[in-house]
């Protein structure tokens, strides 16, 4: 049964792309997702230090540029799953006074899932890397197919061993196309 989370998770970047503020809900969400004290660690740091792959970096650059033009809010769907929840979220970027950009994210809907140790940060990891789309949270298989986590775990035999691969993030082709294609040729 879907559960509700009405909170808005907000962080603000300045004209030099430094994170200058987060709201209490943002900090709570970080704590709930095994990132205690993350709020203190990000304040004053460039946004770019917290983005791990070049596709996502480019997308954020495009979204920030569009937000700074002030033509319309940039709104992007994404996933932020935990070991026990599938979270379908939305992020909106809006230009504020003095060139600040406010990022507001919220849970559109979430669903309980059987516990997925692959998404548990406490899980023992080996040196192998497994690619996960940073937007839809699907896993890339050896034949370039992108699979939901549960399907990937079963098909790739990820728990046949004591440890599982480390996760690295990128953007799958479907998310790249969805985020970059609209009638104006800009991310939607």
CSV table of N, CA, C and O in Angstrom, one decimal, residues 2 16 24 35 40 51 53 66 103 108 134 139 145 150 153 157 163 183:
chain,number,residue,atom,x,y,z
A,2,UNK,N,0.7,2.2,-0.9
A,2,UNK,CA,1.5,3.4,-0.9
A,2,UNK,C,1.4,4.2,0.4
A,2,UNK,O,0.4,4.3,1.0
A,16,UNK,N,27.8,31.1,-7.1
A,16,UNK,CA,29.0,30.3,-7.4
A,16,UNK,C,28.8,28.8,-7.2
A,16,UNK,O,29.7,28.0,-7.0
A,24,UNK,N,15.2,21.9,7.6
A,24,UNK,CA,15.3,20.8,8.5
A,24,UNK,C,14.8,19.5,7.9
A,24,UNK,O,15.3,18.4,8.2
A,35,UNK,N,22.8,9.0,6.2
A,35,UNK,CA,23.8,10.0,6.0
A,35,UNK,C,23.7,11.1,7.1
A,35,UNK,O,23.6,12.3,6.9
A,40,UNK,N,25.6,19.4,7.7
A,40,UNK,CA,26.8,20.2,8.2
A,40,UNK,C,27.9,20.1,7.2
A,40,UNK,O,28.7,21.0,7.0
A,51,UNK,N,28.1,15.4,-6.9
A,51,UNK,CA,27.6,14.7,-8.1
A,51,UNK,C,28.7,13.8,-8.6
A,51,UNK,O,29.8,14.3,-8.9
A,53,UNK,N,28.8,11.5,-11.4
A,53,UNK,CA,29.0,11.1,-12.8
A,53,UNK,C,28.8,12.3,-13.8
A,53,UNK,O,28.1,13.2,-13.5
A,66,UNK,N,19.1,27.0,-16.9
A,66,UNK,CA,17.8,27.3,-17.2
A,66,UNK,C,17.1,28.0,-16.1
A,66,UNK,O,16.3,29.0,-16.3
A,103,UNK,N,16.5,24.5,-4.7
A,103,UNK,CA,16.1,23.2,-5.2
A,103,UNK,C,15.1,22.7,-4.2
A,103,UNK,O,15.4,22.6,-3.0
A,108,UNK,N,6.6,12.1,-4.6
A,108,UNK,CA,5.4,12.1,-5.4
A,108,UNK,C,4.6,10.9,-4.9
A,108,UNK,O,3.4,11.0,-4.7
A,134,UNK,N,21.3,7.1,-11.8
A,134,UNK,CA,21.1,8.0,-10.7
A,134,UNK,C,19.7,8.6,-10.7
A,134,UNK,O,19.3,9.2,-9.7
A,139,UNK,N,19.5,-0.9,-12.7
A,139,UNK,CA,20.8,-1.5,-12.7
A,139,UNK,C,21.1,-1.9,-14.1
A,139,UNK,O,20.3,-2.6,-14.8
A,145,UNK,N,21.0,-3.9,-20.8
A,145,UNK,CA,19.6,-3.7,-20.5
A,145,UNK,C,19.6,-3.1,-19.1
A,145,UNK,O,20.4,-3.5,-18.2
A,150,UNK,N,15.2,-5.4,-8.0
A,150,UNK,CA,14.8,-6.7,-7.7
A,150,UNK,C,15.1,-7.7,-8.8
A,150,UNK,O,15.5,-8.8,-8.6
A,153,UNK,N,18.9,-8.2,-9.1
A,153,UNK,CA,19.5,-9.0,-8.0
A,153,UNK,C,19.2,-10.5,-8.4
A,153,UNK,O,20.1,-11.3,-8.3
A,157,UNK,N,22.4,-12.8,-10.0
A,157,UNK,CA,22.8,-13.6,-8.9
A,157,UNK,C,23.6,-12.8,-7.9
A,157,UNK,O,24.7,-13.3,-7.4
A,163,UNK,N,29.6,-11.0,-0.5
A,163,UNK,CA,29.6,-9.5,-0.7
A,163,UNK,C,28.9,-9.2,-2.0
A,163,UNK,O,28.7,-10.1,-2.9
A,183,UNK,N,9.5,19.7,-26.2
A,183,UNK,CA,9.2,20.4,-27.4
A,183,UNK,C,10.2,21.6,-27.6
A,183,UNK,O,10.3,22.1,-28.8
